[in-house]
Structures are given as structure tokens and as C-alpha cells.
Coordinates of C-alpha atoms and ligand atoms in Angstrom, one line a residue:
X268 CA -49.3 16.0 60.6
X269 CA -48.9 19.8 59.3
X270 CA -45.3 20.5 58.3
X271 CA -43.1 17.3 59.9
X272 CA -39.5 18.1 60.0
X273 CA -38.2 16.6 56.7
X274 CA -36.2 13.8 58.4
X275 CA -39.6 11.9 59.4
X276 CA -41.6 12.7 56.2
X277 CA -42.3 10.2 53.8
X278 CA -40.9 9.8 50.7
X279 CA -42.8 10.3 47.2
X280 CA -41.7 9.7 43.7
X281 CA -43.6 9.9 40.6
X282 CA -42.8 11.1 36.9
X283 CA -44.4 11.9 33.7
X284 CA -43.2 11.6 29.9
X285 CA -42.6 15.1 28.3
X286 CA -46.1 15.0 26.0
X287 CA -46.3 18.9 25.4
X288 CA -48.6 21.1 27.0
X289 CA -51.1 19.4 29.6
X290 CA -54.2 19.5 29.5
X291 CA -57.2 19.7 32.6
X292 CA -57.3 15.7 32.1
X293 CA -53.7 15.5 33.2
X294 CA -54.2 18.3 35.8
X295 CA -57.2 16.2 37.3
X296 CA -55.9 12.9 37.1
X297 CA -52.1 13.8 38.4
X298 CA -50.9 17.1 38.9
X299 CA -53.5 18.5 41.5
X300 CA -52.3 15.5 43.7
X301 CA -49.0 16.3 43.3
X302 CA -49.3 19.6 44.4
X303 CA -51.4 18.4 47.4
X304 CA -48.6 15.9 48.1
X305 CA -45.8 18.2 48.1
X306 CA -46.9 20.0 51.6
X307 CA -46.7 16.7 53.5
X308 CA -44.2 14.6 52.0
X309 CA -40.5 14.7 50.5
X310 CA -41.5 14.7 47.2
X311 CA -39.2 14.1 43.6
X312 CA -40.9 14.8 40.5
X313 CA -39.4 14.4 36.9
X314 CA -39.7 14.4 33.3
X315 CA -39.2 10.6 32.3
X316 CA -37.8 12.1 29.0
X317 CA -35.9 8.6 28.4
X318 CA -39.3 6.6 28.6
X319 CA -40.1 9.5 25.8
X320 CA -37.7 7.9 23.6
X321 CA -38.9 4.4 23.9
X322 CA -41.9 5.2 21.5
X323 CA -40.8 8.2 20.0
X324 CA -37.0 7.6 19.1
X325 CA -37.5 8.6 15.4
X326 CA -38.3 12.1 15.5
X327 CA -36.9 13.8 18.8
X328 CA -36.7 17.7 17.6
X329 CA -39.9 18.6 19.8
X330 CA -38.1 16.7 22.9
X331 CA -37.0 20.2 24.2
X332 CA -40.5 22.1 23.8
X333 CA -42.2 19.2 25.0
X334 CA -39.7 19.2 28.1
X335 CA -40.5 23.0 29.1
X336 CA -43.9 22.8 28.3
X337 CA -44.6 20.4 30.9
X338 CA -42.5 22.0 33.2
X339 CA -44.1 25.1 33.1
X340 CA -47.5 23.5 33.3
X341 CA -46.1 22.0 36.8
X342 CA -45.1 25.3 38.0
X343 CA -48.3 26.9 36.8
X344 CA -50.4 24.2 38.3
X345 CA -48.4 25.2 42.0
X346 CA -45.5 22.7 42.1
X347 CA -42.9 24.9 44.5
X348 CA -39.5 24.1 43.5
X349 CA -38.8 25.5 47.1
X350 CA -41.0 22.5 48.4
X351 CA -40.4 19.4 46.0
X352 CA -37.5 18.3 44.0
X353 CA -38.4 19.0 40.0
X354 CA -35.4 17.5 37.5
X355 CA -35.2 15.6 34.2
X356 CA -34.7 11.9 34.6
X357 CA -31.5 11.8 31.6
X358 CA -30.0 14.4 33.5
X359 CA -29.5 11.9 36.6
X360 CA -27.3 9.6 35.1
X361 CA -27.9 7.2 37.7
X362 CA -31.3 6.4 36.7
X363 CA -29.6 4.6 33.3
X364 CA -27.2 3.0 35.7
X365 CA -29.2 1.0 37.9
X366 CA -32.1 0.1 35.0
X367 CA -28.6 -1.4 33.4
X368 CA -28.0 -3.0 36.4
X369 CA -31.4 -4.3 37.1
X370 CA -31.7 -5.5 33.7
X371 CA -29.4 -8.4 34.9
X372 CA -31.4 -9.6 37.4
X373 CA -35.0 -9.2 35.3
X374 CA -36.2 -12.2 33.6
X375 CA -37.3 -11.5 30.0
X376 CA -40.7 -13.0 30.8
X377 CA -41.5 -10.6 33.5
X378 CA -41.2 -7.7 30.8
X379 CA -43.1 -9.7 28.6
X380 CA -46.2 -10.4 30.8
X381 CA -46.3 -6.6 32.0
X382 CA -50.1 -6.0 30.4
X383 CA -49.1 -2.4 28.9
X384 CA -46.4 -4.0 26.9
X385 CA -48.7 -6.2 24.0
X386 CA -51.4 -3.2 24.7
X387 CA -49.3 -0.7 23.4
X388 CA -47.4 -2.6 20.8
X389 CA -51.3 -2.8 19.2
X390 CA -52.2 0.8 20.0
X391 CA -49.3 2.2 18.6
X392 CA -49.2 0.1 15.2
X393 CA -47.9 2.5 13.1
X394 CA -44.3 2.6 15.0
X395 CA -42.2 -0.3 15.3
X396 CA -42.3 -1.3 19.2
X397 CA -40.4 -4.5 18.7
X398 CA -37.2 -2.8 20.3
X399 CA -35.1 -3.7 23.4
X400 CA -35.8 -0.1 24.9
X401 CA -39.7 -0.6 24.7
X402 CA -39.5 -4.0 26.5
X403 CA -37.3 -2.5 29.1
X404 CA -39.9 0.5 29.8
X405 CA -41.3 -1.1 33.0
X406 CA -38.1 -1.6 34.2
X407 CA -37.0 1.7 33.3
X408 CA -39.7 2.7 35.6
X409 CA -38.5 0.3 38.5
X410 CA -35.2 1.9 38.3
X411 CA -36.7 5.3 38.5
X412 CA -38.6 4.5 41.5
X413 CA -36.1 2.2 43.3
X414 CA -33.5 4.5 43.2
X415 CA -34.9 7.1 45.7
X416 CA -36.3 4.4 48.2
X417 CA -39.5 6.1 48.3
X418 CA -42.3 5.1 50.7
X419 CA -44.8 6.4 48.1
X420 CA -45.7 6.1 44.1
X421 CA -48.8 8.1 43.1
X422 CA -50.0 7.2 39.8
X423 CA -52.9 6.4 38.0
X424 CA -55.1 2.9 37.7
X425 CA -53.2 2.2 34.2
X426 CA -49.7 2.4 36.0
X427 CA -50.7 0.4 38.8
X428 CA -48.7 -2.9 36.7
X429 CA -45.5 -0.9 36.3
X430 CA -45.4 -0.3 40.1
X431 CA -46.3 -4.3 41.1
X432 CA -43.2 -5.2 38.8
X433 CA -41.3 -2.9 40.7
X434 CA -41.8 -4.6 43.8
X435 CA -40.8 -7.9 42.4
X436 CA -37.8 -6.4 41.4
X437 CA -37.0 -5.3 44.7
X438 CA -37.8 -8.4 46.2
X439 CA -35.0 -10.0 43.7
X440 CA -32.7 -7.9 44.1
X441 CA -33.0 -8.2 48.3
X442 CA -32.6 -11.8 47.6
X443 CA -29.2 -11.5 45.8
X444 CA -27.5 -8.6 47.3
X445 CA -27.9 -7.0 51.0
X446 CA -26.1 -4.4 53.6
X447 CA -23.2 -5.9 55.4
X448 CA -25.5 -6.1 58.2
X449 CA -28.2 -8.1 56.5
X450 CA -30.9 -5.5 55.8
X451 CA -32.3 -4.8 52.6
X452 CA -31.2 -1.8 50.3
X453 CA -34.1 -1.5 48.1
X454 CA -37.6 -1.3 50.0
X455 CA -40.7 -2.3 48.4
X456 CA -43.0 1.1 47.5
X457 CA -46.4 1.5 47.6
X458 CA -48.9 2.4 45.2
X459 CA -50.6 5.8 46.1
X460 CA -53.7 5.6 43.8
X461 CA -54.7 9.1 42.4
X462 CA -58.5 10.0 42.5
X463 CA -59.6 11.0 39.4
X464 CA -62.9 12.2 38.4
X465 CA -64.7 11.7 35.2
X466 CA -63.3 14.1 33.0
X467 CA -64.9 14.2 29.5
X468 CA -63.3 15.6 26.5
X469 CA -65.2 18.3 24.4
X470 CA -66.2 15.2 21.9
X471 CA -67.8 13.3 25.3
X472 CA -65.2 10.7 25.5
X473 CA -62.5 10.4 27.9
X474 CA -59.5 13.7 27.8
X475 CA -57.0 12.8 25.6
X476 CA -54.2 14.3 23.8
X477 CA -55.0 11.2 21.1
X478 CA -58.6 12.0 20.7
X479 CA -57.7 16.1 19.7
X480 CA -60.5 16.8 22.4
X481 CA -58.7 18.7 25.1
X482 CA -58.7 22.2 26.9
X483 CA -55.1 23.0 27.9
X484 CA -54.4 24.6 30.9
X485 CA -52.4 27.3 28.7
X486 CA -55.4 27.7 26.5
X487 CA -56.3 31.4 26.5
X488 CA -59.7 32.6 27.4
X489 CA -61.3 32.7 23.8
X490 CA -59.5 29.4 22.7
X491 CA -61.5 27.7 26.0
X492 CA -64.8 29.4 25.1
X493 CA -64.4 28.3 21.2
X494 CA -63.5 24.9 22.1
X495 CA -66.6 24.3 24.5
X496 CA -69.3 25.8 22.5
X497 CA -69.2 23.0 20.5
X498 CA -69.3 20.1 23.2
X499 CA -71.5 17.2 23.0
X500 CA -74.5 17.4 25.4
X501 CA -77.3 15.2 26.6
X502 CA -78.3 13.7 23.1
X503 CA -82.0 13.4 23.7
X504 CA -81.9 17.2 23.8
X505 CA -82.3 18.2 20.5
X506 CA -84.3 21.4 20.5
X507 CA -83.9 24.2 22.9
X508 CA -87.6 23.4 24.3
X509 CA -86.6 19.8 25.0
X510 CA -85.6 19.2 28.8
X511 CA -82.5 17.6 28.9
X512 CA -80.5 15.2 32.0
X513 CA -76.9 16.6 33.3
X514 CA -76.7 13.1 34.5
X515 CA -75.8 11.9 31.3
X516 CA -74.4 15.3 29.8
X517 CA -70.4 15.6 29.5
X518 CA -71.0 19.2 29.8
X519 CA -72.4 18.6 33.3
X520 CA -69.4 16.1 34.4
X521 CA -67.1 19.2 33.8
X522 CA -69.6 21.5 35.8
X523 CA -69.2 19.1 38.6
X524 CA -65.7 19.2 38.5
X525 CA -65.3 23.0 37.7
X526 CA -68.3 24.7 39.2
X527 CA -69.9 25.5 42.6
X528 CA -72.7 24.1 44.0
X529 CA -74.8 27.2 43.5
X530 CA -74.2 26.9 39.6
X531 CA -74.3 23.2 39.4
X532 CA -77.9 23.4 41.1
X533 CA -78.8 26.4 38.6
X534 CA -77.9 23.9 35.9
X535 CA -79.8 21.1 37.0
X536 CA -82.9 23.1 37.5
X537 CA -82.4 24.8 34.0
X538 CA -81.6 21.9 32.1
X539 CA -84.6 19.5 33.5
X540 CA -87.4 22.2 32.9
X541 CA -85.6 23.4 29.8
X542 CA -85.2 26.9 31.3
X543 CA -82.0 27.6 30.0
X544 CA -80.3 26.5 26.4
X545 CA -77.2 24.6 26.3
X546 CA -75.1 27.3 25.2
X547 CA -76.0 29.3 28.0
X548 CA -74.8 26.3 30.1
X549 CA -71.6 26.3 28.5
X550 CA -71.1 30.1 29.1
X551 CA -71.5 29.2 32.7
X552 CA -68.8 26.4 32.1
X553 CA -66.4 28.5 30.3
X554 CA -66.4 31.2 32.8
X555 CA -65.6 28.5 35.4
X556 CA -62.8 26.8 33.9
X557 CA -61.4 30.5 32.7
X558 CA -61.1 31.3 36.5
X559 CA -59.7 28.0 37.6
X560 CA -57.3 28.4 35.0
X561 CA -56.2 32.1 35.1
X562 CA -54.0 31.8 38.3
X563 CA -52.0 29.3 36.7
X564 CA -51.9 30.9 33.5
X565 CA -50.4 33.9 35.4
X566 CA -47.8 31.9 37.1
X567 CA -47.0 30.1 33.8
X568 CA -46.2 33.6 32.4
X569 CA -43.9 34.5 35.5
X570 CA -41.8 31.4 35.4
X571 CA -41.4 31.7 31.5
X572 CA -39.0 34.6 32.0
X573 CA -35.6 34.4 31.6
X574 CA -33.7 31.4 33.1
X575 CA -35.9 30.6 35.5
X576 CA -37.0 26.9 34.5
X577 CA -33.3 25.8 33.6
X578 CA -32.2 27.2 36.9
X579 CA -35.2 25.2 38.7
X580 CA -34.0 22.0 37.0
X581 CA -30.2 22.6 37.3
X582 CA -31.2 22.7 41.1
X583 CA -33.3 19.7 41.0
X584 CA -30.9 17.9 39.1
X585 CA -28.3 18.6 41.6
X586 CA -30.5 17.3 44.5
X587 CA -32.0 14.5 43.0
X588 CA -28.2 13.5 42.0
X589 CA -27.2 13.5 45.6
X590 CA -30.0 11.3 46.5
X591 CA -29.6 8.9 43.9
X592 CA -25.6 8.6 44.8
X593 CA -26.6 7.7 48.5
X594 CA -28.5 4.7 46.8
X595 CA -25.8 3.6 44.2
X596 CA -23.0 3.6 46.7
X597 CA -24.7 1.1 48.8
X598 CA -26.2 -1.0 45.5
X599 CA -22.4 -1.0 44.1
X600 CA -21.3 -1.9 47.3
X601 CA -23.6 -5.0 47.6
X602 CA -22.8 -6.2 43.9
X603 CA -19.6 -6.0 44.6
X604 CA -18.8 -3.2 42.0
X605 CA -15.9 -1.1 42.3
X606 CA -16.7 2.1 44.1
X607 CA -16.9 4.9 41.8
X608 CA -13.9 7.2 41.5
X609 CA -14.4 9.8 38.9
X610 CA -17.1 12.8 39.2
Ligands
LIG834 N1 -44.9 5.5 32.7 C1 -45.2 6.7 33.5 C2 -46.4 7.2 32.6 O1 -46.5 6.7 31.5 C3 -44.4 7.7 33.3 C4 -43.5 7.4 34.5 C5 -41.8 7.1 34.2 C6 -43.1 6.8 35.8 N2 -40.9 6.5 35.3 C7 -41.8 6.6 36.6 C8 -44.3 7.4 36.8 C9 -41.9 6.6 38.0 C10 -44.0 7.2 38.2 C11 -42.7 6.6 38.8 O2 -47.5 7.5 33.2
SF4_835 FE1 -76.1 19.5 29.2 FE2 -76.2 21.9 30.4 FE3 -77.6 21.4 27.8 FE4 -78.3 20.4 30.3 S1 -78.2 22.6 29.7 S2 -78.0 19.3 28.1 S3 -76.3 19.8 31.4 S4 -75.3 21.5 28.3

């Protein structure tokens, strides 16, 4: 299915919170997949800035920089504004409109039972998350999704429960409200589970901003080398003369993702025979990561010039708004709300 006509292409929607500069884990976990999807599907990708406010409402001063950094990383990674629609959630007012409408039909118990709700409240114990907005987080996500009537929602395992809730909300909506011909307005979208390879950070734990063990897509070469040098290795390989086991080494996990088969074979041979040292092994890894990121960083620098990001987001907003309004016109009619009359 190469280059299907726009009309026949299935629709994909996904979002990301504006967490600031993205790291290799974000890239391998979601972004690289989005870049592939844009060639086959009609794609809508947005910055979930309202979602950021559900947990980070106290100090919002970093929001503009964080949004810009994420968009720049998207463009750097290869999302092409000619191929997909990139926009900011809060600029398309229909997200908040549909969220409010869906809140009318959502039983509280459904939200309280979402597994991420209690988990996150415990994980982020320093923040007061006993708020209305935080409880509504997954419902806002349902509105984000249903607004575009997508076929697929590419997400990681951690978001599957939210798409499941979205499907339940769609079913409930469709029971109450229908088109004049009786057909359903909000189809149930399917999860497109993102395959993500194991990607450890420099301390051997999962790469994550909150662990401070990340390598950023925008890290310059010296920074990448500096971060990789002290990376955790096979703990049994204490001395240079001890042979190591790549299969228990986080450095090798990164080789599997970024190095070619040849380098991986050289590492395996050299490590298990104590023929190479870990410093050398990490140099090879740094070479591979640097060459993977170099073209991205060039693109990032190009897109950072002038008003490019703003122009891309403005275009994206217009396109997304037009699509969202199609849905809302039908939704409002089915709910017997008066039609919109103002621009
Ligand atoms: N909750 C998602 C996350 O934390 C981000 C998100 C918001 C999203 N709205 C969405 C993802 C709609 C997919 C579809 O990653
Ligand atoms: Fe890990 Fe490489 Fe050291 Fe082997 S040589 S333990 S794979 S860092």
C-alpha cells in the first residue's frame, strides 16, 4: 500500500505532553514510529499542553519553551509538515468543547478506576493532584481522540488503558446520540501498540527524564561522549582482563539499537574474550549514536530559524480545526445543541 489516495487512507491520531527536549527513549518509543506512520496514514500529531497543566499547574513558565523544544525534536526526527498535521491541543478549542460535553455522560467511577489515576497520585506525591482536572485527564484524552474520528491511536503500553476508556466513552455516547439516519458519530478507535526496544539510560535503568539518565536528541557530540563514558556495564566485569557478558550489559542494549551487525559482532567477540575494554566499547557506541543524531541535529537547526515553527503550527491548527469542526457540527446536532453561529 504505497501512497494510497488521501481519501482512502486510514486516520491516525496521537499526542505527546510538552516535556521539553526529547531523549533517545522518546524517539525509539514513539517518535520513530510516528515518522513511519506519516507515509501510510492521514496523521494528526499534537502537543498535549492542556494535559501538561493537569500536573504542572503551579508553575507554567516553562510551557512555551517546552512546546517549542518538542516540536523542534519532532521536525528533527523527520515528521514532515507536508505529510502530517502538527498542532497544539489548546489552540484547537474543540478539544475543550468535546471534553466538557463528554464529561456530562462520564460516570465518576470510570475515571476513578483508571489504573494510572491512583498510581500517578502516589508517584507524584509532592504535587496536589486531588483536582478536577487531573481526574479528568483520561477523559480529555478521549476527547482528543474522538474529535478526529481516527482509526488508530499509536501509543505505548502505558496508554492502553486510556484508549480503552475512550472506546467505552464512544460506546456510551453512541448509545445516547446518533445521526438522523441512526448511524454512529464517534467510531471506536483501535490501539496501535508501539513496539519499543529495551532502551536503558546511562545508569542502566529505563531511560527516563525523571531518572536524569537520558541522552537528548539535541545533545552535542561532546555531551553524548561525556554521558556515555561512565555508563553502567556488566557489573561482573571489574578489571580490564575480566571477560564480560554483553547480554547483561546495558551498553550492549544500546549497541543493539544503534550499531550495525558488524560492530555488534566485534563487541561480542571483544567483550567475551577481554579483547576490548569497556571504554573502547563505549567509544564505538558513541560513534553510532552521534551518526544517528547528526542528520537530526542539522534539521533541528534549520527548523529553528525565523518563524518556521510558528508557521507550521499555525497551518496545523487551521487544518486540525477544520477537521475537528466537522465532528463537532455532527455532535452538536445530535445532542440538540444550537449550531455554532460565531467564528
Ligand atoms: N497521555 C498521553 C501521554 O502521556 C498524551 C496524550 C494526550 C495522548 N492526549 C492523547 C496520546 C491522545 C494519544 C492520544 O503520553
Ligand atoms: Fe558492556 Fe561493552 Fe564492557 Fe562488554 S565491553 S561489558 S558490552 S561495555
